[in-house]
Amino acid sequence: MLKVGVVGLGWMGRVHLRNYTEMNVEVVGVVDVDPKAREEVAAQFGVNTYATLEELLENDLDAISVCVPTSLHHETGLKIIEKKINLIIEKPLATTSIEGEELVKKAADMGVTLMVGHVERFNPAVQRVKELMGDAEDVISIQIERVGPYPPRIQDVGVIKDLGSHDIDLIRFLTGSEFKSVYAVSSTSIGKHEDSALITAEMENGVLANITTNWVTPYKGRKINVACESKYIQANLITQEVKEYSAFSTYDKSYSVREWPLMFREPVKEELNQFLDALRNNTTPPITGEDGLEVLKTFDRIFDCASPED
C-alpha cells in the first residue's frame, strides 16, 4: 500500500485528501500553516496533521500532493524531491519557466516521478472530445471559454496562470501539437493581477485556437467548441455533456445532432488513480513535468504581448 501525504489544505488540497481516503493508500499526514484547517481535517478524516513540511518529511512516504499556492510550488517541490519522494504538483507547475525547469531537472536527476495536476484532461467530456476529433487532420479550430466570478482565495497569480493554464494544456493535448504562434491581450479591473484575457494561437499542425478567460463573469462557464471539416463538437465541462453536429448540408440546408451520454466521473479521482498507477507500475505519468513546463513557456510568450499596463 502506497504511503501518501498532502501539502496545503485549501479547497484543492482537501479534494486530494478526500479522494486519497477513499482509495487503497495510507494517508501518512497532511500539512498546513493554519491550525484551524488542521483541526478541521483531523476531525473529518482522522489523519495526522503537521504545521510544517519538514515534519511531514520525517515520515516514510511514497508520494505527496502539492496543493499550496502557486508561488510556493518551486520551494515546496524542491524540498520533496530532495527527499526522493514522488510528487504531483497542482497546476501550474510553478510561477515561472525558470522555476519549472529547475523542478523538472531536479526530479530527473533524483529519479523522482513528477506529475502536474492539469486535471481537466481527466474530465470525461474532454476525453470524449479527444476521441471525436480522431487524428485531428480535419480540425480547423478550437474555442475554449473558461469564466467565472473573482476568487478571493487566489491572490498570487492572475487569471491567465490560474484558469488559462487549464486550456493552454488542453489545446496541446487535444491537437497533439505545440504552439507555433500565440498572442494575447488582458486587463485588470478588480485585483492586482490581470482578471480578463483573450488568447489566440496557431498550432504547428495548423489548428487555430482561441481562449476566453476571466474573473468578471457572475456565473461559472467551462465550454469547448471544435470546428472540423466533417463535424462540429460542443462540450460543457461542468455538466460533462458532449454534442456532435454533422457538417451543414448546402443541398437541403440541414445537419444532424448526436448527444454523447457520459458516466459522470470526478476528474481529480481519475487523475490521482493514474498518478498512483504510474508509481506502482514504474511507468511515465500521463502529464509529465515537461508537459507542465511547456505551459509555463507558453505563459512567457503570452505575457510578452499581454500587458495590461499599456
mmCIF file of C-alpha atoms in Angstrom:
data_model
loop_
_atom_site.group_PDB
_atom_site.id
_atom_site.type_symbol
_atom_site.label_atom_id
_atom_site.label_comp_id
_atom_site.label_asym_id
_atom_site.label_seq_id
_atom_site.Cartn_x
_atom_site.Cartn_y
_atom_site.Cartn_z
ATOM 1 C CA MET A 1 0.000 0.000 0.000
ATOM 2 C CA LEU A 2 1.452 3.338 -1.067
ATOM 3 C CA LYS A 3 2.037 5.926 1.643
ATOM 4 C CA VAL A 4 0.918 9.426 0.674
ATOM 5 C CA GLY A 5 0.692 12.938 2.064
ATOM 6 C CA VAL A 6 -0.891 16.266 1.144
ATOM 7 C CA VAL A 7 0.716 19.692 1.494
ATOM 8 C CA GLY A 8 -1.776 22.556 1.581
ATOM 9 C CA LEU A 9 -5.330 22.229 2.888
ATOM 10 C CA GLY A 10 -7.137 24.794 0.802
ATOM 11 C CA TRP A 11 -10.023 23.777 -1.430
ATOM 12 C CA MET A 12 -7.972 21.610 -3.810
ATOM 13 C CA GLY A 13 -5.840 20.115 -1.069
ATOM 14 C CA ARG A 14 -8.954 18.894 0.702
ATOM 15 C CA VAL A 15 -10.239 17.398 -2.557
ATOM 16 C CA HIS A 16 -6.961 15.451 -2.878
ATOM 17 C CA LEU A 17 -7.182 14.360 0.749
ATOM 18 C CA ARG A 18 -10.793 13.221 0.480
ATOM 19 C CA ASN A 19 -10.011 11.168 -2.596
ATOM 20 C CA TYR A 20 -6.956 9.576 -1.011
ATOM 21 C CA THR A 21 -9.063 8.485 1.971
ATOM 22 C CA GLU A 22 -11.390 6.710 -0.472
ATOM 23 C CA MET A 23 -8.526 4.898 -2.230
ATOM 24 C CA ASN A 24 -6.267 1.970 -1.399
ATOM 25 C CA VAL A 25 -3.465 4.099 0.069
ATOM 26 C CA GLU A 26 -2.241 5.074 3.535
ATOM 27 C CA VAL A 27 -2.511 8.798 4.257
ATOM 28 C CA VAL A 28 0.562 9.367 6.427
ATOM 29 C CA GLY A 29 -0.159 13.027 7.112
ATOM 30 C CA VAL A 30 -1.109 16.452 5.846
ATOM 31 C CA VAL A 31 0.449 19.902 6.198
ATOM 32 C CA ASP A 32 -0.950 23.410 6.567
ATOM 33 C CA VAL A 33 0.192 26.532 8.401
ATOM 34 C CA ASP A 34 -3.391 27.244 9.508
ATOM 35 C CA PRO A 35 -4.208 25.461 12.795
ATOM 36 C CA LYS A 36 -7.937 25.729 12.107
ATOM 37 C CA ALA A 37 -7.532 23.885 8.789
ATOM 38 C CA ARG A 38 -5.524 21.178 10.516
ATOM 39 C CA GLU A 39 -8.174 20.788 13.210
ATOM 40 C CA GLU A 40 -10.957 20.525 10.635
ATOM 41 C CA VAL A 41 -9.349 17.777 8.541
ATOM 42 C CA ALA A 42 -8.184 15.870 11.623
ATOM 43 C CA ALA A 43 -11.781 15.798 12.848
ATOM 44 C CA GLN A 44 -13.230 14.956 9.423
ATOM 45 C CA PHE A 45 -10.707 12.395 8.159
ATOM 46 C CA GLY A 46 -8.805 11.282 11.260
ATOM 47 C CA VAL A 47 -5.391 11.981 9.689
ATOM 48 C CA ASN A 48 -2.154 13.138 11.272
ATOM 49 C CA THR A 49 -1.553 16.851 10.718
ATOM 50 C CA TYR A 50 1.632 18.918 10.698
ATOM 51 C CA ALA A 51 2.361 22.637 10.763
ATOM 52 C CA THR A 52 5.474 22.349 8.580
ATOM 53 C CA LEU A 53 6.570 20.345 5.557
ATOM 54 C CA GLU A 54 9.745 19.362 7.380
ATOM 55 C CA GLU A 55 7.689 17.496 9.993
ATOM 56 C CA LEU A 56 5.825 15.529 7.315
ATOM 57 C CA LEU A 57 9.068 14.676 5.523
ATOM 58 C CA GLU A 58 10.368 12.902 8.629
ATOM 59 C CA ASN A 59 7.924 10.093 7.760
ATOM 60 C CA ASP A 60 8.328 7.274 5.238
ATOM 61 C CA LEU A 61 6.435 8.428 2.132
ATOM 62 C CA ASP A 62 5.984 7.233 -1.447
ATOM 63 C CA ALA A 63 4.158 10.277 -2.828
ATOM 64 C CA ILE A 64 2.948 13.748 -1.938
ATOM 65 C CA SER A 65 0.285 16.018 -3.439
ATOM 66 C CA VAL A 66 1.456 19.646 -3.537
ATOM 67 C CA CYS A 67 -1.613 21.882 -3.257
ATOM 68 C CA VAL A 68 -0.080 25.084 -1.878
ATOM 69 C CA PRO A 69 -0.397 28.469 -3.655
ATOM 70 C CA THR A 70 1.463 28.620 -6.977
ATOM 71 C CA SER A 71 4.114 30.954 -5.568
ATOM 72 C CA LEU A 72 5.185 28.153 -3.192
ATOM 73 C CA HIS A 73 5.304 25.296 -5.728
ATOM 74 C CA HIS A 74 9.014 25.721 -6.505
ATOM 75 C CA GLU A 75 10.247 25.838 -2.922
ATOM 76 C CA THR A 76 7.925 23.056 -1.751
ATOM 77 C CA GLY A 77 8.614 20.822 -4.729
ATOM 78 C CA LEU A 78 12.390 21.037 -4.372
ATOM 79 C CA LYS A 79 12.244 20.035 -0.694
ATOM 80 C CA ILE A 80 10.161 16.973 -1.539
ATOM 81 C CA ILE A 81 12.348 15.969 -4.482
ATOM 82 C CA GLU A 82 15.456 16.261 -2.287
ATOM 83 C CA LYS A 83 13.945 13.523 -0.122
ATOM 84 C CA LYS A 84 13.433 11.374 -3.256
ATOM 85 C CA ILE A 85 9.667 11.354 -2.804
ATOM 86 C CA ASN A 86 7.404 11.244 -5.878
ATOM 87 C CA LEU A 87 5.010 14.149 -6.240
ATOM 88 C CA ILE A 88 2.056 15.577 -8.091
ATOM 89 C CA ILE A 89 2.039 19.378 -8.186
ATOM 90 C CA GLU A 90 -1.255 21.145 -8.820
ATOM 91 C CA LYS A 91 -1.256 23.279 -11.954
ATOM 92 C CA PRO A 92 0.558 25.365 -12.924
ATOM 93 C CA LEU A 93 3.881 23.626 -12.252
ATOM 94 C CA ALA A 94 5.491 26.823 -10.947
ATOM 95 C CA THR A 95 5.299 30.600 -11.163
ATOM 96 C CA THR A 96 7.943 30.930 -13.896
ATOM 97 C CA SER A 97 9.505 28.744 -16.555
ATOM 98 C CA ILE A 98 12.899 29.109 -14.829
ATOM 99 C CA GLU A 99 11.438 27.630 -11.643
ATOM 100 C CA GLY A 100 9.695 24.930 -13.672
ATOM 101 C CA GLU A 101 12.917 23.955 -15.440
ATOM 102 C CA GLU A 102 14.665 23.578 -12.090
ATOM 103 C CA LEU A 103 11.908 21.319 -10.761
ATOM 104 C CA VAL A 104 11.920 19.130 -13.877
ATOM 105 C CA LYS A 105 15.723 18.830 -13.910
ATOM 106 C CA LYS A 106 15.935 18.107 -10.185
ATOM 107 C CA ALA A 107 13.271 15.402 -10.420
ATOM 108 C CA ALA A 108 15.115 13.750 -13.318
ATOM 109 C CA ASP A 109 18.454 13.915 -11.504
ATOM 110 C CA MET A 110 16.977 12.359 -8.351
ATOM 111 C CA GLY A 111 14.959 9.702 -10.202
ATOM 112 C CA VAL A 112 11.692 11.090 -8.865
ATOM 113 C CA THR A 113 8.338 10.899 -10.678
ATOM 114 C CA LEU A 114 6.892 14.391 -11.162
ATOM 115 C CA MET A 115 3.345 14.815 -12.438
ATOM 116 C CA VAL A 116 1.488 18.083 -12.956
ATOM 117 C CA GLY A 117 -2.181 18.310 -11.990
ATOM 118 C CA HIS A 118 -3.797 19.619 -15.163
ATOM 119 C CA VAL A 119 -6.986 17.942 -14.009
ATOM 120 C CA GLU A 120 -9.225 18.856 -16.963
ATOM 121 C CA ARG A 121 -7.516 16.192 -19.087
ATOM 122 C CA PHE A 122 -9.345 13.662 -16.909
ATOM 123 C CA ASN A 123 -12.770 15.199 -17.423
ATOM 124 C CA PRO A 124 -14.868 12.580 -19.320
ATOM 125 C CA ALA A 125 -16.161 15.336 -21.616
ATOM 126 C CA VAL A 126 -12.608 16.288 -22.635
ATOM 127 C CA GLN A 127 -11.733 12.665 -23.262
ATOM 128 C CA ARG A 128 -14.815 12.243 -25.464
ATOM 129 C CA VAL A 129 -13.928 15.401 -27.417
ATOM 130 C CA LYS A 130 -10.453 13.968 -27.971
ATOM 131 C CA GLU A 131 -11.981 10.724 -29.266
ATOM 132 C CA LEU A 132 -14.355 12.534 -31.625
ATOM 133 C CA MET A 133 -11.526 14.663 -33.014
ATOM 134 C CA GLY A 134 -9.768 11.493 -34.122
ATOM 135 C CA ASP A 135 -6.412 12.109 -35.748
ATOM 136 C CA ALA A 136 -7.219 15.848 -35.939
ATOM 137 C CA GLU A 137 -6.380 16.036 -39.638
ATOM 138 C CA ASP A 138 -9.601 17.890 -40.465
ATOM 139 C CA VAL A 139 -9.724 20.055 -37.310
ATOM 140 C CA ILE A 140 -9.969 23.744 -38.170
ATOM 141 C CA SER A 141 -10.191 25.480 -34.820
ATOM 142 C CA ILE A 142 -10.758 25.095 -31.085
ATOM 143 C CA GLN A 143 -12.522 27.683 -28.938
ATOM 144 C CA ILE A 144 -12.487 27.425 -25.155
ATOM 145 C CA GLU A 145 -14.404 29.569 -22.687
ATOM 146 C CA ARG A 146 -13.420 29.408 -19.012
ATOM 147 C CA VAL A 147 -15.011 32.202 -17.000
ATOM 148 C CA GLY A 148 -16.367 32.894 -13.541
ATOM 149 C CA PRO A 149 -16.548 35.326 -10.627
ATOM 150 C CA TYR A 150 -13.471 36.710 -8.881
ATOM 151 C CA PRO A 151 -11.979 34.169 -6.386
ATOM 152 C CA PRO A 152 -10.719 35.940 -3.224
ATOM 153 C CA ARG A 153 -8.761 32.804 -2.272
ATOM 154 C CA ILE A 154 -6.342 33.285 -5.192
ATOM 155 C CA GLN A 155 -4.030 36.237 -4.633
ATOM 156 C CA ASP A 156 -0.638 35.203 -6.012
ATOM 157 C CA VAL A 157 -1.399 34.879 -9.751
ATOM 158 C CA GLY A 158 -3.843 36.259 -12.301
ATOM 159 C CA VAL A 159 -6.483 34.579 -14.412
ATOM 160 C CA ILE A 160 -4.052 33.529 -17.165
ATOM 161 C CA LYS A 161 -1.886 31.400 -14.871
ATOM 162 C CA ASP A 162 -4.839 30.136 -12.840
ATOM 163 C CA LEU A 163 -7.702 29.442 -15.266
ATOM 164 C CA GLY A 164 -5.803 29.857 -18.539
ATOM 165 C CA SER A 165 -3.275 27.179 -17.623
ATOM 166 C CA HIS A 166 -6.020 24.549 -17.949
ATOM 167 C CA ASP A 167 -6.742 25.484 -21.531
ATOM 168 C CA ILE A 168 -3.193 26.006 -22.708
ATOM 169 C CA ASP A 169 -2.591 22.423 -21.632
ATOM 170 C CA LEU A 170 -5.890 21.225 -23.144
ATOM 171 C CA ILE A 171 -5.112 22.726 -26.533
ATOM 172 C CA ARG A 172 -1.744 20.920 -26.622
ATOM 173 C CA PHE A 173 -3.483 17.710 -25.512
ATOM 174 C CA LEU A 174 -6.404 17.890 -27.950
ATOM 175 C CA THR A 175 -4.380 18.907 -31.013
ATOM 176 C CA GLY A 176 -1.318 16.789 -30.244
ATOM 177 C CA SER A 177 0.702 19.769 -31.381
ATOM 178 C CA GLU A 178 2.825 22.592 -29.978
ATOM 179 C CA PHE A 179 2.158 26.329 -30.204
ATOM 180 C CA LYS A 180 3.545 27.888 -33.375
ATOM 181 C CA SER A 181 2.400 31.397 -32.501
ATOM 182 C CA VAL A 182 0.421 32.841 -29.611
ATOM 183 C CA TYR A 183 -0.977 36.302 -28.957
ATOM 184 C CA ALA A 184 -2.906 37.767 -26.056
ATOM 185 C CA VAL A 185 -4.466 40.872 -24.586
ATOM 186 C CA SER A 186 -5.504 41.248 -20.964
ATOM 187 C CA SER A 187 -6.889 43.763 -18.493
ATOM 188 C CA THR A 188 -7.044 44.287 -14.741
ATOM 189 C CA SER A 189 -10.182 45.611 -13.086
ATOM 190 C CA ILE A 190 -10.524 44.009 -9.640
ATOM 191 C CA GLY A 191 -7.320 42.650 -8.100
ATOM 192 C CA LYS A 192 -3.634 43.370 -8.605
ATOM 193 C CA HIS A 193 -3.258 40.794 -11.400
ATOM 194 C CA GLU A 194 -4.999 40.501 -14.766
ATOM 195 C CA ASP A 195 -8.571 39.225 -14.458
ATOM 196 C CA SER A 196 -9.618 39.148 -18.134
ATOM 197 C CA ALA A 197 -7.700 37.729 -21.080
ATOM 198 C CA LEU A 198 -8.184 36.779 -24.716
ATOM 199 C CA ILE A 199 -5.586 34.349 -26.068
ATOM 200 C CA THR A 200 -5.308 33.446 -29.764
ATOM 201 C CA ALA A 201 -2.916 30.895 -31.199
ATOM 202 C CA GLU A 202 -1.926 28.812 -34.199
ATOM 203 C CA MET A 203 -0.561 25.324 -33.599
ATOM 204 C CA GLU A 204 2.300 23.736 -35.515
ATOM 205 C CA ASN A 205 -0.216 21.472 -37.283
ATOM 206 C CA GLY A 206 -2.254 24.466 -38.469
ATOM 207 C CA VAL A 207 -5.132 24.270 -35.970
ATOM 208 C CA LEU A 208 -6.320 27.679 -34.779
ATOM 209 C CA ALA A 209 -7.149 28.171 -31.104
ATOM 210 C CA ASN A 210 -8.853 30.800 -29.007
ATOM 211 C CA ILE A 211 -9.216 31.048 -25.216
ATOM 212 C CA THR A 212 -11.582 33.435 -23.456
ATOM 213 C CA THR A 213 -10.957 33.521 -19.733
ATOM 214 C CA ASN A 214 -11.933 35.931 -16.973
ATOM 215 C CA TRP A 215 -12.896 36.500 -13.358
ATOM 216 C CA VAL A 216 -15.572 39.090 -14.128
ATOM 217 C CA THR A 217 -18.436 36.781 -15.161
ATOM 218 C CA PRO A 218 -21.128 36.250 -12.468
ATOM 219 C CA TYR A 219 -21.517 32.549 -13.320
ATOM 220 C CA LYS A 220 -19.075 29.695 -13.870
ATOM 221 C CA GLY A 221 -18.695 28.655 -17.513
ATOM 222 C CA ARG A 222 -16.486 25.914 -18.985
ATOM 223 C CA LYS A 223 -17.077 25.161 -22.677
ATOM 224 C CA ILE A 224 -15.163 23.776 -25.656
ATOM 225 C CA ASN A 225 -16.173 24.121 -29.310
ATOM 226 C CA VAL A 226 -14.223 22.309 -32.012
ATOM 227 C CA ALA A 227 -14.788 23.089 -35.693
ATOM 228 C CA CYS A 228 -13.779 20.346 -38.153
ATOM 229 C CA GLU A 229 -14.332 19.959 -41.867
ATOM 230 C CA SER A 230 -16.534 16.938 -41.234
ATOM 231 C CA LYS A 231 -18.239 17.864 -37.940
ATOM 232 C CA TYR A 232 -18.653 20.355 -35.106
ATOM 233 C CA ILE A 233 -18.121 19.274 -31.490
ATOM 234 C CA GLN A 234 -19.550 21.084 -28.475
ATOM 235 C CA ALA A 235 -18.763 20.211 -24.848
ATOM 236 C CA ASN A 236 -19.802 21.541 -21.461
ATOM 237 C CA LEU A 237 -17.070 20.593 -18.998
ATOM 238 C CA ILE A 238 -19.220 21.290 -15.936
ATOM 239 C CA THR A 239 -22.194 19.106 -16.870
ATOM 240 C CA GLN A 240 -19.929 16.734 -18.870
ATOM 241 C CA GLU A 241 -22.300 16.921 -21.871
ATOM 242 C CA VAL A 242 -20.978 16.485 -25.404
ATOM 243 C CA LYS A 243 -22.784 17.065 -28.711
ATOM 244 C CA GLU A 244 -21.574 16.215 -32.197
ATOM 245 C CA TYR A 245 -23.036 18.120 -35.166
ATOM 246 C CA SER A 246 -22.712 16.807 -38.691
ATOM 247 C CA ALA A 247 -21.413 19.077 -41.433
ATOM 248 C CA PHE A 248 -24.022 21.539 -42.693
ATOM 249 C CA SER A 249 -25.584 20.402 -45.957
ATOM 250 C CA THR A 250 -25.997 23.185 -48.510
ATOM 251 C CA TYR A 251 -28.173 20.791 -50.524
ATOM 252 C CA ASP A 252 -31.064 20.502 -48.060
ATOM 253 C CA LYS A 253 -29.882 23.136 -45.567
ATOM 254 C CA SER A 254 -29.758 20.717 -42.655
ATOM 255 C CA TYR A 255 -27.467 18.991 -40.203
ATOM 256 C CA SER A 256 -27.851 16.261 -37.605
ATOM 257 C CA VAL A 257 -27.033 16.370 -33.889
ATOM 258 C CA ARG A 258 -25.874 13.454 -31.782
ATOM 259 C CA GLU A 259 -25.648 13.656 -27.998
ATOM 260 C CA TRP A 260 -22.953 11.541 -26.375
ATOM 261 C CA PRO A 261 -24.083 10.405 -22.905
ATOM 262 C CA LEU A 262 -21.289 10.077 -20.374
ATOM 263 C CA MET A 263 -20.985 8.439 -16.993
ATOM 264 C CA PHE A 264 -20.184 11.333 -14.649
ATOM 265 C CA ARG A 265 -16.759 10.917 -13.049
ATOM 266 C CA GLU A 266 -14.768 13.086 -10.667
ATOM 267 C CA PRO A 267 -11.673 14.176 -12.639
ATOM 268 C CA VAL A 268 -9.425 14.547 -9.561
ATOM 269 C CA LYS A 269 -10.007 10.929 -8.538
ATOM 270 C CA GLU A 270 -9.108 9.716 -12.034
ATOM 271 C CA GLU A 271 -6.020 11.970 -12.015
ATOM 272 C CA LEU A 272 -4.790 10.584 -8.689
ATOM 273 C CA ASN A 273 -5.530 6.992 -9.709
ATOM 274 C CA GLN A 274 -3.407 7.389 -12.836
ATOM 275 C CA PHE A 275 -0.624 9.067 -10.840
ATOM 276 C CA LEU A 276 -0.551 6.199 -8.346
ATOM 277 C CA ASP A 277 -0.761 3.580 -11.126
ATOM 278 C CA ALA A 278 2.326 5.139 -12.727
ATOM 279 C CA LEU A 279 4.177 4.767 -9.428
ATOM 280 C CA ARG A 280 3.043 1.169 -8.905
ATOM 281 C CA ASN A 281 3.945 0.154 -12.464
ATOM 282 C CA ASN A 282 7.064 2.331 -12.765
ATOM 283 C CA THR A 283 5.670 3.994 -15.887
ATOM 284 C CA THR A 284 5.598 7.581 -17.120
ATOM 285 C CA PRO A 285 2.736 9.619 -15.613
ATOM 286 C CA PRO A 286 0.080 10.895 -18.053
ATOM 287 C CA ILE A 287 1.084 14.542 -17.513
ATOM 288 C CA THR A 288 4.830 14.931 -17.058
ATOM 289 C CA GLY A 289 6.874 17.751 -15.631
ATOM 290 C CA GLU A 290 7.861 18.548 -19.209
ATOM 291 C CA ASP A 291 4.171 18.972 -20.106
ATOM 292 C CA GLY A 292 3.790 21.409 -17.226
ATOM 293 C CA LEU A 293 6.932 23.233 -18.312
ATOM 294 C CA GLU A 294 5.557 23.745 -21.834
ATOM 295 C CA VAL A 295 2.582 25.560 -20.290
ATOM 296 C CA LEU A 296 4.960 27.855 -18.370
ATOM 297 C CA LYS A 297 6.958 28.581 -21.521
ATOM 298 C CA THR A 298 3.707 29.491 -23.267
ATOM 299 C CA PHE A 299 2.957 31.881 -20.382
ATOM 300 C CA ASP A 300 6.243 33.651 -21.167
ATOM 301 C CA ARG A 301 5.144 34.173 -24.756
ATOM 302 C CA ILE A 302 1.692 35.351 -23.673
ATOM 303 C CA PHE A 303 2.962 37.886 -21.153
ATOM 304 C CA ASP A 304 5.381 39.263 -23.726
ATOM 305 C CA CYS A 305 2.375 40.603 -25.611
ATOM 306 C CA ALA A 306 -0.357 40.800 -22.937
ATOM 307 C CA SER A 307 0.467 43.946 -20.985
ATOM 308 C CA PRO A 308 -2.428 45.434 -19.004
ATOM 309 C CA GLU A 309 -0.306 48.490 -18.173
ATOM 310 C CA ASP A 310 -0.040 49.592 -21.810
#
